[in-house]
PDB file of C-alpha atoms in Angstrom:
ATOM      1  CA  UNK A   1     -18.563  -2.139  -8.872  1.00  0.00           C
ATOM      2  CA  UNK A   2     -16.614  -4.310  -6.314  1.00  0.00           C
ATOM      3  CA  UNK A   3     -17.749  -3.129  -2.427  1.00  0.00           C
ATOM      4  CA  UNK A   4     -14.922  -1.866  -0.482  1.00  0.00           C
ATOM      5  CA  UNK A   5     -13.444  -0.676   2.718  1.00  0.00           C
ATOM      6  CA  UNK A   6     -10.696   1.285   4.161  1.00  0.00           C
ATOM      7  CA  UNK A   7     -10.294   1.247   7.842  1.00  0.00           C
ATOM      8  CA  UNK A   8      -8.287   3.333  10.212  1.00  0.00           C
ATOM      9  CA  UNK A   9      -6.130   2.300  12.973  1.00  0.00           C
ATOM     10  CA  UNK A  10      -4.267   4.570  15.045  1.00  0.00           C
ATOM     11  CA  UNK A  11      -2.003   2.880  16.802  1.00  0.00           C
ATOM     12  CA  UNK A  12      -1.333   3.009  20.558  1.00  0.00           C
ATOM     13  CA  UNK A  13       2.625   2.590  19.935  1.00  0.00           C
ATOM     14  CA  UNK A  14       2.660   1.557  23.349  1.00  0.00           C
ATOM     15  CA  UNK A  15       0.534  -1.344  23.198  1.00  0.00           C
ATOM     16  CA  UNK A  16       2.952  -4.415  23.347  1.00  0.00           C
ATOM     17  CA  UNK A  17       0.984  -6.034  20.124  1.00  0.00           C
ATOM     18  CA  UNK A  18       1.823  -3.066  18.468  1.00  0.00           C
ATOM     19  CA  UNK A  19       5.203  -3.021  19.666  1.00  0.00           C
ATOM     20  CA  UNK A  20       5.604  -6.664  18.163  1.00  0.00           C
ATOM     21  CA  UNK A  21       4.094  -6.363  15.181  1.00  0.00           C
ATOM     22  CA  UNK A  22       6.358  -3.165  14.378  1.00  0.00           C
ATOM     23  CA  UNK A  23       9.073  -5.398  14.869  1.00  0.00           C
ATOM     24  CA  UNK A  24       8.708  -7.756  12.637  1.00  0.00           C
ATOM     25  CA  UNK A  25       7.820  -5.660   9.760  1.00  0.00           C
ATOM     26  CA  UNK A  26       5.890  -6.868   7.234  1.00  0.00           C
ATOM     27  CA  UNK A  27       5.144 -10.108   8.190  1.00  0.00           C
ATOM     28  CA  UNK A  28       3.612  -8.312  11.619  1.00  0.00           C
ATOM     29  CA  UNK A  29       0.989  -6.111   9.986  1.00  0.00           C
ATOM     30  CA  UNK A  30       0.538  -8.836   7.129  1.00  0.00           C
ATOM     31  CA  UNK A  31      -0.981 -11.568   9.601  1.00  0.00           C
ATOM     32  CA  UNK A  32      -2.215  -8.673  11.805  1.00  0.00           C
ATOM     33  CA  UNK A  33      -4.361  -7.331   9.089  1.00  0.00           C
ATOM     34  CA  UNK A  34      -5.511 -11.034   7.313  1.00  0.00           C
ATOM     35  CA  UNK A  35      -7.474 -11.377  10.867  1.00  0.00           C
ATOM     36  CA  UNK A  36      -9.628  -8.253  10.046  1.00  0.00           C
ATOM     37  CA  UNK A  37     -11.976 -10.122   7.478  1.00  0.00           C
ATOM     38  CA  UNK A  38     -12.696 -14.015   7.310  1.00  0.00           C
ATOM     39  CA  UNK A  39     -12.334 -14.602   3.954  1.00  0.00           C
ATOM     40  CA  UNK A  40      -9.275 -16.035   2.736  1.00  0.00           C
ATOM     41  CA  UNK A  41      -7.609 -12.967   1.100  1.00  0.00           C
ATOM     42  CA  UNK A  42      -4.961 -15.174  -1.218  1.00  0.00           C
ATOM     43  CA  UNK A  43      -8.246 -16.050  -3.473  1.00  0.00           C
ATOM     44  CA  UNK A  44      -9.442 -14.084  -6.076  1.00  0.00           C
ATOM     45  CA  UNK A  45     -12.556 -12.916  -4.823  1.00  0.00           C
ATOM     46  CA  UNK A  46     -11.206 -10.571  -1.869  1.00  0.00           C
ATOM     47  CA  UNK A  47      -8.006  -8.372  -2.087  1.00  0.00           C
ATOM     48  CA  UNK A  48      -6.560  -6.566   1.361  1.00  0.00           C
ATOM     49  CA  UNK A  49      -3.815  -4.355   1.034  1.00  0.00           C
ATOM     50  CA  UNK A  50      -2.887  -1.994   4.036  1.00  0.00           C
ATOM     51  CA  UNK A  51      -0.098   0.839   4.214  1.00  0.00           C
ATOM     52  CA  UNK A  52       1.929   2.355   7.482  1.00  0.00           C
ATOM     53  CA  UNK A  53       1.670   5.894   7.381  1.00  0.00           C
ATOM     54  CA  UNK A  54       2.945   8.342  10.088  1.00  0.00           C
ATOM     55  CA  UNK A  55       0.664  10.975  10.893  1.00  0.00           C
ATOM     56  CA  UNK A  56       1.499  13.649  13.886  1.00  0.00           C
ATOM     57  CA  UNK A  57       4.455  12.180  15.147  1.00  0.00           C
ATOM     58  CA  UNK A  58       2.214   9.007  15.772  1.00  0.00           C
ATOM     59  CA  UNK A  59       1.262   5.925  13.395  1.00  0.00           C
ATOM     60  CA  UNK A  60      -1.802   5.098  11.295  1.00  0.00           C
ATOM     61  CA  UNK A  61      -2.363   2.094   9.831  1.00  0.00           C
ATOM     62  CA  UNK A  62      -4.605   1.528   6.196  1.00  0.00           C
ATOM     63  CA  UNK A  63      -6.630  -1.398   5.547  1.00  0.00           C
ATOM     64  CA  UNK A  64      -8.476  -1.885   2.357  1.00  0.00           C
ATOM     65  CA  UNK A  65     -10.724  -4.416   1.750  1.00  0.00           C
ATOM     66  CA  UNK A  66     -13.315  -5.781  -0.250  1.00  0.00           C
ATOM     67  CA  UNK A  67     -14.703  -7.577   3.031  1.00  0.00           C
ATOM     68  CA  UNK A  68     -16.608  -5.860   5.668  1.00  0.00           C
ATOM     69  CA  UNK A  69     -13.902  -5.730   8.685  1.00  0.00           C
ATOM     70  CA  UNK A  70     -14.360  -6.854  12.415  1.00  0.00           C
ATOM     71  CA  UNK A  71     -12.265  -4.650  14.621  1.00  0.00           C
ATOM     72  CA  UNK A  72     -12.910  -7.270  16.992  1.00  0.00           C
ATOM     73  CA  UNK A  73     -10.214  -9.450  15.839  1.00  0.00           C
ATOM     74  CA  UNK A  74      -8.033  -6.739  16.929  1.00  0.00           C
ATOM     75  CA  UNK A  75      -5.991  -6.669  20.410  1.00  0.00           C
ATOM     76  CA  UNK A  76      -7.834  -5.086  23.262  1.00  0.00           C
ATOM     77  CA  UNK A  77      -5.906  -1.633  23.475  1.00  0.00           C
ATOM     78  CA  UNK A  78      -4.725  -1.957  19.879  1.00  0.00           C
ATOM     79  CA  UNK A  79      -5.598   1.173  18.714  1.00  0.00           C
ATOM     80  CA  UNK A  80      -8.246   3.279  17.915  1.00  0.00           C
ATOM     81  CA  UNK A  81     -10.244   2.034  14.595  1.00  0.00           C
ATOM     82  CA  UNK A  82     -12.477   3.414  12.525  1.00  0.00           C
ATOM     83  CA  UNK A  83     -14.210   1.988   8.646  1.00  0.00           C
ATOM     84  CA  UNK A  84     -15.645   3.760   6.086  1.00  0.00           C
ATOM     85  CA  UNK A  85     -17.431   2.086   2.993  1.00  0.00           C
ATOM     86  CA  UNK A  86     -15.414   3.532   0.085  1.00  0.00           C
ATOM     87  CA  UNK A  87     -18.173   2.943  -2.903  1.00  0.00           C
ATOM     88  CA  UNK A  88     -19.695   6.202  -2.768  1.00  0.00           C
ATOM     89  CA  UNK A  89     -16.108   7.860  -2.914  1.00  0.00           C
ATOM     90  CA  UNK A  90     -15.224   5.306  -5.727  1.00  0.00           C
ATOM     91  CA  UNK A  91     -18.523   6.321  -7.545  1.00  0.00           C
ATOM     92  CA  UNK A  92     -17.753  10.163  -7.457  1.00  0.00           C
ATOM     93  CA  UNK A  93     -14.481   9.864  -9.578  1.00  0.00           C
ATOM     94  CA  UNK A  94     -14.529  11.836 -12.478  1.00  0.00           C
ATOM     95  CA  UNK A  95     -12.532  12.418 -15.438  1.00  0.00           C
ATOM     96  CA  UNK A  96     -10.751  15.941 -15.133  1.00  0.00           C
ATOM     97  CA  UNK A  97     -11.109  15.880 -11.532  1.00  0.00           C
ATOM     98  CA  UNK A  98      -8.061  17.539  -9.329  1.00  0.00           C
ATOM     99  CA  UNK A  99      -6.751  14.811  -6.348  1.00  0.00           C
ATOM    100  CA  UNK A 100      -3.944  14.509  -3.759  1.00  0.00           C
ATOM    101  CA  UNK A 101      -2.391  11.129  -3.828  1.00  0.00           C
ATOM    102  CA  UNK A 102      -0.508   8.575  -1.147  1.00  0.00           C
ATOM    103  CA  UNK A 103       1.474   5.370  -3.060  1.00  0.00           C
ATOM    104  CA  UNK A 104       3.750   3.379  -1.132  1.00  0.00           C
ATOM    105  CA  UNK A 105       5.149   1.304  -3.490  1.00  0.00           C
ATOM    106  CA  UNK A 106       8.379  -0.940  -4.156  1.00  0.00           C
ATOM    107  CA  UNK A 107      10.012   0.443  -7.289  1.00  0.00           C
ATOM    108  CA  UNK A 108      11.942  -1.700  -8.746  1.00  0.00           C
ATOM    109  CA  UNK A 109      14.035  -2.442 -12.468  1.00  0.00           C
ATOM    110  CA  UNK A 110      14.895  -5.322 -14.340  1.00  0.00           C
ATOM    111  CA  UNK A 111      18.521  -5.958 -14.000  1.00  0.00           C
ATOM    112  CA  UNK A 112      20.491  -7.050 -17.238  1.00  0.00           C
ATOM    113  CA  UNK A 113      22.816 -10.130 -17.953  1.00  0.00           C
ATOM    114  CA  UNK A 114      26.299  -7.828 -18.961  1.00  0.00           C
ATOM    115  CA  UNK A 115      26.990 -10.702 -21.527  1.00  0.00           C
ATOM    116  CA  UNK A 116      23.702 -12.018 -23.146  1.00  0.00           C
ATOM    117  CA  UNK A 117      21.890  -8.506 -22.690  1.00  0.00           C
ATOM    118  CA  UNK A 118      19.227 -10.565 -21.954  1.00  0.00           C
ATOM    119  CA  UNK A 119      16.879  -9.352 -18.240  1.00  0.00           C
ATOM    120  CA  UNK A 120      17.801 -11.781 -15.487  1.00  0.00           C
ATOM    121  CA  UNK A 121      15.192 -13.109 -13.006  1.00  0.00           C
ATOM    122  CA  UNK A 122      15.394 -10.851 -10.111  1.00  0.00           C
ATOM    123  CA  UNK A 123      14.788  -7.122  -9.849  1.00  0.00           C
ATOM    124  CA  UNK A 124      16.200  -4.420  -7.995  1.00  0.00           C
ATOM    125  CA  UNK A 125      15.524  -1.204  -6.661  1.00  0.00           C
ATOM    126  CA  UNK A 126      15.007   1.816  -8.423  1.00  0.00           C
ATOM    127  CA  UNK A 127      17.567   4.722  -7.154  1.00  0.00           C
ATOM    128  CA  UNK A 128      17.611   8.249  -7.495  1.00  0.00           C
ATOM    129  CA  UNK A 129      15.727   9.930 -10.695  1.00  0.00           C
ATOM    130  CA  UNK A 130      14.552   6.309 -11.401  1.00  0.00           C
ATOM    131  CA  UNK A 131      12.214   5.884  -8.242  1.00  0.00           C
ATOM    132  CA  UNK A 132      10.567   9.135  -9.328  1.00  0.00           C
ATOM    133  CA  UNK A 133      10.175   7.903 -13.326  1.00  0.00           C
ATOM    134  CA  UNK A 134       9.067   4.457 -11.714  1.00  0.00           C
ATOM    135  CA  UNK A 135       5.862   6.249 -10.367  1.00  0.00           C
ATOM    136  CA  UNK A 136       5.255   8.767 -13.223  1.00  0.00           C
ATOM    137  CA  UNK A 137       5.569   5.919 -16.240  1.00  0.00           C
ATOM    138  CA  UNK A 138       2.643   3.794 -14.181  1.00  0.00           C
ATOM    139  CA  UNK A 139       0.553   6.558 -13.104  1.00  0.00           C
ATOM    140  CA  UNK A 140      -1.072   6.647 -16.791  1.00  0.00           C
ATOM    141  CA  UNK A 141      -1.984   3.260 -16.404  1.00  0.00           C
ATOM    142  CA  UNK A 142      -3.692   3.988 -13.357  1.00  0.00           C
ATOM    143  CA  UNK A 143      -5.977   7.002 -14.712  1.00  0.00           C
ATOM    144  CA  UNK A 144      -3.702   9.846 -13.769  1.00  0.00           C
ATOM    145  CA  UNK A 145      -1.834  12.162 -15.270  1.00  0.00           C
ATOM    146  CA  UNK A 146       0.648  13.220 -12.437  1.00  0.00           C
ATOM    147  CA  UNK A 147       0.745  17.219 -11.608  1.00  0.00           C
ATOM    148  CA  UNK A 148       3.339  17.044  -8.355  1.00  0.00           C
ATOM    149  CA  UNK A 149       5.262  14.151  -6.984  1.00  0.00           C
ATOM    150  CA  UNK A 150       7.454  13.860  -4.101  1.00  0.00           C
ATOM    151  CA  UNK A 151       9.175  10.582  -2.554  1.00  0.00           C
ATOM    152  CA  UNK A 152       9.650   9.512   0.875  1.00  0.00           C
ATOM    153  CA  UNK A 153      12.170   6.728   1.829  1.00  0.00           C
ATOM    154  CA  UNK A 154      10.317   4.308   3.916  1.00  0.00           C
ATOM    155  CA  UNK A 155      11.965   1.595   6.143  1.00  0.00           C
ATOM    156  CA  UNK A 156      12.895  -1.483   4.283  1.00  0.00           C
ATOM    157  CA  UNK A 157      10.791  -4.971   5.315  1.00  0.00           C
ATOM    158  CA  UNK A 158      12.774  -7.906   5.960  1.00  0.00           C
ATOM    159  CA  UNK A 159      12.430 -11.431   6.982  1.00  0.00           C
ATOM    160  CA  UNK A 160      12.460 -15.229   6.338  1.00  0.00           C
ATOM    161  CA  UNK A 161       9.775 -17.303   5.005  1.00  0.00           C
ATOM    162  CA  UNK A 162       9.963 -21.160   6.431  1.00  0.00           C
ATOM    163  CA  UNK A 163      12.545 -22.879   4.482  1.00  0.00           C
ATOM    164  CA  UNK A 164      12.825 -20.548   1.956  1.00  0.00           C
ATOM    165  CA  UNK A 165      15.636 -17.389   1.474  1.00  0.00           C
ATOM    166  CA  UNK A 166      15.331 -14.282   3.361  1.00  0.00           C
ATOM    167  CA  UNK A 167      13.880 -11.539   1.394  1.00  0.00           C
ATOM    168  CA  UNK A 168      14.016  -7.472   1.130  1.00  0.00           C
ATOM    169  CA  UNK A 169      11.726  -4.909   0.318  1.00  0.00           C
ATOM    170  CA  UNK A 170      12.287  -1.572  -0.391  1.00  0.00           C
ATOM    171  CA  UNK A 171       9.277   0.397  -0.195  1.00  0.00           C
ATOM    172  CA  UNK A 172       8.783   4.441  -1.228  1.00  0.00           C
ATOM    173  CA  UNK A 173       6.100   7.114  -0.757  1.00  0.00           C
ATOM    174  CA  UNK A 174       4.794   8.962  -3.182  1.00  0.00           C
ATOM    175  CA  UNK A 175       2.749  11.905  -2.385  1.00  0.00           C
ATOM    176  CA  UNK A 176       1.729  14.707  -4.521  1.00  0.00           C
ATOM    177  CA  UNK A 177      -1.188  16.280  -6.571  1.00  0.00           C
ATOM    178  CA  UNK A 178      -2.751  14.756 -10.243  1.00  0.00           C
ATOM    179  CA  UNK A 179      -5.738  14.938 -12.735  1.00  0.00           C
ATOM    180  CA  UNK A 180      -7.993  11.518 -13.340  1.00  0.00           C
ATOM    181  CA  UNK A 181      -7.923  10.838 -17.024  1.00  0.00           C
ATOM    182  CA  UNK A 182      -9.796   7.168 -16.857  1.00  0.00           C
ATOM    183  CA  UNK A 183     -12.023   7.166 -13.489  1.00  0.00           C
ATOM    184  CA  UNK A 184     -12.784   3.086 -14.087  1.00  0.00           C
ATOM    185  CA  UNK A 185      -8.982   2.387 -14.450  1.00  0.00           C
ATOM    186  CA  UNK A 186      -8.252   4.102 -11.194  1.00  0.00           C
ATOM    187  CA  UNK A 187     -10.401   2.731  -9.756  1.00  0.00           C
ATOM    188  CA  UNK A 188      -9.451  -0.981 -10.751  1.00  0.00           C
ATOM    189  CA  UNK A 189      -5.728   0.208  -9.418  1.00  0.00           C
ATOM    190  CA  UNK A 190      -6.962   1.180  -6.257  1.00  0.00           C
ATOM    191  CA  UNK A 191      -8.791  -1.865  -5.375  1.00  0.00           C
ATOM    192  CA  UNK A 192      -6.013  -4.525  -7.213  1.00  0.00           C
ATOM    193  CA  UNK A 193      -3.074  -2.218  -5.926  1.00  0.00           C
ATOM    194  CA  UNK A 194       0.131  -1.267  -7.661  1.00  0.00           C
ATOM    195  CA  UNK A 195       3.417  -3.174  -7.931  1.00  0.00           C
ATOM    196  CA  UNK A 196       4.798  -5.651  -5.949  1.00  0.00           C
ATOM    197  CA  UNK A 197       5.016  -6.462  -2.181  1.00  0.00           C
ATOM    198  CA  UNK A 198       1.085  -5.966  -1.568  1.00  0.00           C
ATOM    199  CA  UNK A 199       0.942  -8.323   1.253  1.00  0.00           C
ATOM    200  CA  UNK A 200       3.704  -6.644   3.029  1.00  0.00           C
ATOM    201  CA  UNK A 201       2.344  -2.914   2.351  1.00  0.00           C
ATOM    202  CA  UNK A 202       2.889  -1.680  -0.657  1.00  0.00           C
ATOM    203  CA  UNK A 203       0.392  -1.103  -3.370  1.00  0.00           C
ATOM    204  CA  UNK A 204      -2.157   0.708  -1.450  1.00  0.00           C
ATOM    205  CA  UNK A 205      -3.339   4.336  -3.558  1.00  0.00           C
ATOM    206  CA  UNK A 206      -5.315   6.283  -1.380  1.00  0.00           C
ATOM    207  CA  UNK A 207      -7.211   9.430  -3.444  1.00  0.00           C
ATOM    208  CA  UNK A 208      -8.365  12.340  -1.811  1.00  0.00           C
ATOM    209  CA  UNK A 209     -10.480  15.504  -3.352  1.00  0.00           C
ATOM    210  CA  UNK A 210      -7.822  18.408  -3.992  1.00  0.00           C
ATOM    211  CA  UNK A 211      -8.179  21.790  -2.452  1.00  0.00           C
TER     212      UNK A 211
END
């Protein structure tokens, strides 16, 4: 089974790193975290995906990766960062076992040529009933069968890539409660990530024990 790691930042929202990196989104927190390991996470051997979560009324950020992590890359005063190996929890996944679940995610649909019928290149985002279906149609795949599921709009990244089109994500969260049906699927989803936008923090599923 592939090693991994999740690390824990708590941010110090008024560190002026922090402050920048809010700003710009996605493409903050994507370079931010790509500093945390050397290896060149585009290749196929190491995956990182991270996720912005809010916890009591301050920010946490979620790196997972398949690379031991050197805090040290981080700003002095960046926030305060803790990693935990996650193999043993990956090991201890059973079938029938009762979880709570985090997914941000960007839902999205194929949108359909109104003549030809045919799907045309670019998808768009799920709305209403759909973002919910979005997440309960995939969560199979992923070795649950959902029990509870509630969304969260999060807010949407945006930027430009060098001379290439601006671009927009709309990302969701999607807590709630479910039973593992495949342990080795789930855990293949949560170290490759679900749906698009990984780099800009979506994908991450965290799994936690259910009370």
């Amino acid at each position: 089974m592939t090693s991994a790691y999740l690390t824990e930042i708590r941010l110090n929202t008024r560190s002026r790193d922090v402050q920048a990196d809010l700003k710009n989104g996605g493409y903050g927190f994507h370079h931010r975290t790509a500093r945390l390991t050397d290896t060149d996470t585009t290749s196929g051997n190491s995956r990182l995906l991270w996720r912005l979560d809010t916890f009591n009324n301050g920010l946490r950020l979620l790196v997972q990766t398949t690379d031991k992590p050197d805090p040290a890359t981080l700003p002095d005063h960046y926030g305060h960062t803790r990693t935990l190996p996650l193999d043993t929890h990956l090991a201890r996944l059973t079938t029938g076992q009762k979880v709570r679940y985090r997914l941000a995610a960007n839902s999205v649909r194929f949108a359909f040529d109104e003549i030809t019928g045919l799907p045309l290149p670019n998808r768009i985002p799920c709305k209403g009933d759909e973002i919910t279906t979005w997440w309960t149609r995939r969560a199979p795949d992923a070795g649950l069968d959902i029990d509870t599921t509630a969304t969260f709009q999060l807010p949407t990244v945006t930027g430009t890539r060098e001379r290439k089109p601006g671009f927009r994500l709309v990302l969701t969260r999607y807590d709630g409660t479910a039973t593992i049906t495949n342990p080795d699927t789930l855990r293949t989803a949560m170290l490759t990530g679900i749906g698009r936008g990984k780099a800009f923090g979506a994908g991450l599923l965290t799994i936690a024990a259910s009370l």
